[in-house]
Amino acid sequence: MNKSKTIVIVVVLGLIVSASLWYGQHNGLLPIAAANEADLYDSLFNSLLTIAVAIFLLVQGILIYSMIKFRRPKGDNTDGEPIHDNFLLEIIWTAVPTVLVIWVGIYSFDVYSVMQNGRPMSMGMGMPAMTHNHLGMEAAHADSLVSDSNIIESANTASNVKANVKTETDPLNIDVLGMQFAWIFSYPNTEIQTSELHVPLGREVKLNLSAADVIHAFWVPQFRLKQDTIPGMATSLQFTPNKLGTYPIVCAELCGPYHGGMRAEIFVETPEQYQAWLTQEQEDVANSRNDGAIASAPSPELSDGHTEFLHMQLTTQSQKMGVDLKSLESLHHLTSHT
Amino acid sequence: MTQVIVQAPSSESFEPNKSSDKGKWREYFSFSTDHKVIGIQYLVTTFFFYLIGGALASVIRAELATPDSDLVPPELYNGLFTIHGTVMIFLWIVPAVTGGFGNYLIPLMIGARDMAFPKLNAAAFWLIPPAGVLLISSFFYGPSSTGWTAYPPLSILTDQRVGQAVWIASIIILGTSSILAAVNFVVTILSMRMPGMGMFDMPLFCWSVLSASGLVLIATPVLAGAMILLGFDLLAGTAFFNPTGGGNPVVYQHLFWFYSHPAVYVMILPVFGIISEVLPVHSRKPIFGYKAIAYSSVIICVLGLVVWAHHMFTSGTPNWLRMFFMIATLLVAVPTGIKVFSWIATLWGGKLRLESPLLFAIGFISMFVVGGLSGVMLGSVPIDIHLHDTYFIVAHFHYVLFGGSVFGIYAGIYHWFPKMTGKMLNEFWGKVHFFLTFVGFNLCFLPMHLLGLQGMPRRVAQYDPQFASINVICTIGAFLLAISTFPFLFNAIFSWIRGEKATDNPWNGLTLEWTTSSPPIVENWHGDPVRRTGPYDYGMGLQDTEQPLAPTH
């Protein structure tokens, strides 16, 4: 190989690497990140995208170059050079991807562990492992990533939390019931049942998920978190919201004809706003106890037709099952604590 | 192994395109045991179902052109994507790449006169049309609307009980057909190679079909079991998967994906084989790294059996399970990468004949790499948790199954059409077909990555209006893709009837199918087939040698 050829190759590779590094950091493909878990996710995603873009450019570049450079001249019926293999090349393109995917595996494992709140994995645990995961085990292998994620939390947030939430270390438990085609959120130790989810900023939230009829999936794209809700099986999801705002809750598992309409909203509020909302809701519950209706504020994103539909669904569903939501809830408590 | 000799044909009367061939078309509607007739039966039948699946896709994309559910009723919309997925997988790609190309090419490539079990072969094919008609007919009384995955309890509690039952029945029939075909391939490849042809003298297509058939044999019975249990839950009120009776819906997911992930490799491995055949012929170079490609098919087959739960990262699976399946999934990238790099090295320094077969083959590599890279990203558990069941997944598997399998099938059709029909396809319309397909495909599916990342779930008829404009682009791409089929269809029909006559070996290929007439006679060769070169000995000045060669690999 002559010198100028080497220079060209080095320059091209350099361009590919810098282009993919730049795109990996500036892709803008993801929605805003509104939870600590989402920030972790985004750095992993950007790294993987960087590698993917580099390989993409390399392969497509060689393909296009080959199509131009090695195109058969008209009338040339000869064959190409009979090269059958090249040991060094083959070792390289076996070893490099192997190292890359092992690195991806380790990095993903790390991020996943931290997303599971730095607790050790529940090796060999039973099926509803997500639930068993959090049985008070201390952060045994909390590594550097944990501190990273804490730094991301704004100082402002942290002080708010300290001022207003007494048991900061305990996650805020909320029960979530998925049913065709709505979400119902119950706040433990209160009688609040709503169709919208309110959580305070900066506090770890633990959702205890269950399903009334078929499988649904609870997904907040801005948190990068998703978990199926499965009838007869308790699952859970933990996250720490770190940006004020309203985000969609999307059902991501096909659950019937109106699957696309099964949406709700999560409101990430300051702890003060959250407390105010909680108080208000508790008063509402007390006032409307006679009606026996569940408090379900219409979600603003859906049109009137959809809201009506959801109300109708809630009523018909519970009638169809011959149970009211209260008994369903107690049922759920039984299953999730056994 | 004795080769099956049906009857001694009077060879002279089987010269192609003679008047005696009039009425030969009737053979294609008969219970023929000729592997070539069966291969073409598979290809034509499955292409017909491909058109139906494509029509369903067009309605789906028309519905998704607007954020509201306004074109078809929501139940029907779910039926559309359920049947679309089922048709494309079970009635198009799986039978086309195994039954179609496998049947036509395997005996020709290994110098056999037919498949090992010709009657079984015909029986396997004739299970497909009734199963397909059964499935499509469910549109008259409400099709299954629970997705091609048919997760319980939804599939047990569904309102379309008849449609769901019919869906289960057709899957069982199609699975049976697939198993019968796979038995035939394994036996044929292992025991009916011509004298002197070792395993490593076979064309790589045979290796890939062997690997895919192994997967079918191990995995498909599990699917059949799952379907039977699901049928009992649906019709007899049992509770294998129904939680209200103590069943476990997640067990169904394990059984389903134990087949349905390997099914992806069943759909792509034979196409890898097609690409390994097309590239050397049209680049005029030996395939690069024969043994590495052959072994990587086998490794993909083995690894492919232990990655199924990566479809269930959000299903409440234990953490250790998620980690195991993540590592196994990521490792699949290594043998797949070996293949891709070997193909690129085959192109490098060749004399590329940039006509339709090679264009589709290069298009395959280019698009499959995109699907492979997004697949590696999805293999990572945290990444998948956000993207599972979103349009990113839809984009990913269409890059693998359309950009991969369908581009590869087209490459194979353009490559072997002269052999199969004795006629050349029109090159101009072939290029038109390629460019329309390439542009339409990318326009339709590339933006879906963004949709999924931004938060649009799959299998919805109504979606957040913020995604409206990107969906319009996808829909335009889908319509372009639908239109792109017509140049091919007319080209194929017109060329078959009155196209330019093809010579026995129009591409100067070295594999054995090019040593017989186009189309080949019954029993494939007049005398015994003769192997003058290895399958990929391009550029070694051996094409005109009269002496049979010793094995080169």
Coordinates of C-alpha atoms in Angstrom, one line a residue, chain A residues 28-31 41 44-45 48-49 51-53 55-56 58-60 62-63 65-67 70-73 76-86 89-90 93-94 97-98 101-102 104-106 108-109 111-112 115-116 121-130 133 180 213-215 217 219-222 224-228 230-233 235 248 250-261 263 301 306, chain B residues 68 74-75 78 81 145-147 151-154 157 243 248-250 253-254 283-290 292 314-320 322-323 326-327 330-331 333-334 337-338 340-342 344-345 347-355 359 362 365-367 369-370 373 376-377 380-390 450 452-462 464 536-540 543 553:
Chain A
G28 CA -32.3 15.1 18.7
L29 CA -34.2 11.9 18.1
L30 CA -35.5 11.5 21.6
P31 CA -38.2 13.6 23.4
Y41 CA -31.0 6.1 28.9
L44 CA -26.5 5.0 26.5
F45 CA -28.6 5.6 23.5
L48 CA -24.9 3.1 20.7
L49 CA -26.1 5.5 18.0
I51 CA -21.3 3.2 17.0
A52 CA -24.3 2.4 14.7
V53 CA -23.8 5.5 12.6
I55 CA -20.7 1.3 11.0
F56 CA -23.6 2.5 8.8
L58 CA -18.5 2.7 6.7
V59 CA -20.6 0.0 5.1
Q60 CA -22.7 2.3 2.9
I62 CA -17.8 1.0 0.8
L63 CA -20.9 -0.2 -1.1
Y65 CA -17.5 3.2 -3.6
S66 CA -17.5 -0.3 -4.9
M67 CA -20.5 0.3 -7.2
F70 CA -15.6 -1.8 -9.6
R71 CA -18.4 -1.4 -12.1
R72 CA -17.7 -3.7 -15.1
P73 CA -16.5 -1.8 -18.1
D76 CA -15.1 -6.6 -20.4
N77 CA -16.1 -10.2 -19.9
T78 CA -13.2 -11.2 -17.7
D79 CA -13.5 -12.1 -14.1
G80 CA -12.2 -10.3 -11.0
E81 CA -9.2 -11.4 -9.0
P82 CA -9.8 -14.8 -7.3
I83 CA -9.4 -13.8 -3.7
H84 CA -10.9 -16.5 -1.4
D85 CA -10.1 -15.2 2.0
N86 CA -7.9 -13.0 4.1
L89 CA -9.2 -9.2 7.8
E90 CA -11.5 -12.0 9.0
W93 CA -14.1 -8.3 11.6
T94 CA -14.9 -11.1 14.0
P97 CA -17.7 -6.7 16.7
T98 CA -17.3 -9.2 19.5
V101 CA -21.1 -6.1 21.6
I102 CA -19.5 -7.2 24.9
V104 CA -22.5 -2.8 24.8
G105 CA -23.6 -5.6 27.0
I106 CA -21.6 -4.5 30.0
S108 CA -26.3 -1.8 29.2
F109 CA -26.1 -4.0 32.3
V111 CA -27.3 1.3 33.1
Y112 CA -30.0 -1.3 33.8
M115 CA -32.3 2.1 36.6
Q116 CA -33.2 -0.6 39.0
M121 CA -30.4 -8.1 40.6
S122 CA -32.9 -10.7 41.9
M123 CA -31.0 -13.7 40.6
G124 CA -33.2 -16.7 40.6
M125 CA -36.2 -15.0 41.9
G126 CA -39.8 -15.9 40.9
M127 CA -41.7 -14.5 38.0
P128 CA -42.8 -11.1 39.4
A129 CA -39.2 -10.2 39.8
M130 CA -39.7 -6.5 39.4
N133 CA -36.5 -6.5 43.5
Q180 CA -59.8 -1.5 28.7
D213 CA -58.8 -7.7 32.0
V214 CA -56.0 -8.1 29.4
I215 CA -52.3 -7.1 29.2
A217 CA -48.3 -1.6 29.1
W219 CA -45.2 3.8 29.1
V220 CA -44.1 7.3 29.7
P221 CA -41.8 8.2 26.7
Q222 CA -40.2 11.1 28.5
R224 CA -38.0 6.0 28.8
L225 CA -39.7 3.5 31.0
K226 CA -42.2 0.8 30.1
Q227 CA -43.7 -2.1 32.0
D228 CA -46.5 -4.5 31.0
I230 CA -50.4 -8.4 33.4
P231 CA -53.6 -9.9 34.8
G232 CA -52.9 -12.1 37.7
M233 CA -49.3 -10.9 38.1
T235 CA -45.4 -5.8 38.3
P248 CA -48.4 11.4 28.2
V250 CA -49.4 5.6 26.7
C251 CA -50.7 2.1 26.6
A252 CA -48.1 0.2 24.6
E253 CA -49.5 -3.3 24.5
L254 CA -52.4 -4.1 22.1
C255 CA -55.4 -4.3 24.4
G256 CA -58.4 -4.1 22.0
P257 CA -60.1 -1.9 19.4
Y258 CA -59.6 1.4 21.4
H259 CA -56.0 0.6 22.3
G260 CA -54.9 3.8 20.6
G261 CA -57.2 5.9 22.8
R263 CA -53.9 7.4 27.2
E301 CA -55.6 16.1 25.5
H306 CA -63.0 10.2 23.9
Chain B
D68 CA -58.0 10.0 14.0
P74 CA -61.2 0.2 15.0
E75 CA -62.0 -3.5 15.2
N78 CA -56.8 -4.4 14.3
F81 CA -52.6 -5.5 10.8
S145 CA -57.8 -8.8 15.7
T146 CA -55.3 -9.5 18.4
G147 CA -52.1 -9.0 16.4
Y151 CA -51.3 -12.7 23.3
P152 CA -53.8 -14.0 25.8
P153 CA -55.9 -13.0 27.6
L154 CA -56.8 -10.6 24.8
L157 CA -61.6 -12.7 25.5
P243 CA -55.3 -15.9 34.6
N248 CA -50.3 -17.8 33.1
P249 CA -50.4 -15.5 30.0
V250 CA -46.6 -15.1 30.1
Q253 CA -45.4 -15.5 25.3
H254 CA -42.4 -17.8 26.0
S283 CA -19.2 -9.6 -9.3
R284 CA -17.3 -12.3 -11.2
K285 CA -15.3 -13.2 -8.0
P286 CA -15.2 -16.1 -5.7
I287 CA -17.3 -15.8 -2.5
F288 CA -15.1 -14.3 0.2
G289 CA -14.7 -16.6 3.2
Y290 CA -16.8 -19.6 2.2
A292 CA -16.9 -18.5 7.6
T314 CA -41.2 -5.5 29.5
S315 CA -43.3 -8.6 30.3
G316 CA -42.3 -9.0 33.9
T317 CA -39.5 -11.4 33.2
P318 CA -36.9 -11.8 36.0
N319 CA -33.8 -9.6 35.7
W320 CA -31.3 -12.5 35.3
R322 CA -33.3 -10.3 30.8
M323 CA -29.5 -10.2 31.1
M326 CA -29.5 -9.5 26.2
I327 CA -26.0 -11.1 25.9
L330 CA -26.0 -9.1 21.1
L331 CA -23.8 -12.0 20.2
A333 CA -24.4 -9.6 15.7
V334 CA -21.0 -11.3 15.4
G337 CA -21.4 -9.2 10.8
I338 CA -19.1 -11.9 9.4
V340 CA -22.0 -8.8 5.8
F341 CA -18.3 -8.1 5.7
S342 CA -17.6 -11.2 3.6
I344 CA -18.6 -6.6 0.9
A345 CA -15.2 -8.2 0.4
L347 CA -17.8 -7.1 -4.1
W348 CA -14.5 -5.5 -3.6
G349 CA -12.3 -5.7 -6.6
G350 CA -14.9 -7.5 -8.7
K351 CA -16.3 -6.7 -12.1
L352 CA -19.7 -5.7 -11.0
R353 CA -22.5 -6.3 -13.5
L354 CA -24.9 -3.7 -12.1
E355 CA -28.1 -5.2 -13.3
L359 CA -28.8 -4.1 -7.5
I362 CA -26.5 -4.7 -2.8
I365 CA -26.9 -5.5 2.2
S366 CA -27.4 -1.8 2.5
M367 CA -30.9 -2.1 4.1
V369 CA -27.3 -3.4 7.8
V370 CA -29.7 -0.7 9.0
L373 CA -27.8 -2.1 13.7
V376 CA -28.2 -4.5 18.2
M377 CA -29.5 -1.3 19.9
S380 CA -29.8 -3.8 25.0
V381 CA -32.4 -4.2 27.7
P382 CA -32.6 -0.5 28.8
I383 CA -32.9 0.7 25.2
D384 CA -35.6 -1.9 24.5
I385 CA -37.7 -1.0 27.5
H386 CA -38.3 2.4 26.0
L387 CA -38.7 1.2 22.4
H388 CA -40.6 -2.0 22.8
D389 CA -44.0 -2.0 21.1
T390 CA -43.3 1.3 19.4
L450 CA -38.2 8.7 14.8
G452 CA -41.1 5.3 17.9
L453 CA -38.3 7.2 19.7
Q454 CA -40.6 10.2 20.1
G455 CA -43.4 8.1 21.6
M456 CA -45.8 6.6 19.1
P457 CA -46.8 3.1 20.0
R458 CA -47.5 0.4 17.3
R459 CA -50.9 -1.2 16.6
V460 CA -52.9 2.0 17.0
A461 CA -55.4 3.5 14.7
Q462 CA -55.5 6.9 16.5
D464 CA -51.1 12.0 19.0
Y536 CA -17.4 -20.1 -6.8
D537 CA -14.2 -20.6 -8.9
Y538 CA -14.4 -17.3 -10.7
G539 CA -11.3 -15.6 -12.1
M540 CA -9.3 -18.9 -12.1
Q543 CA -14.9 -22.1 -16.9
H553 CA -12.7 -26.2 -0.3

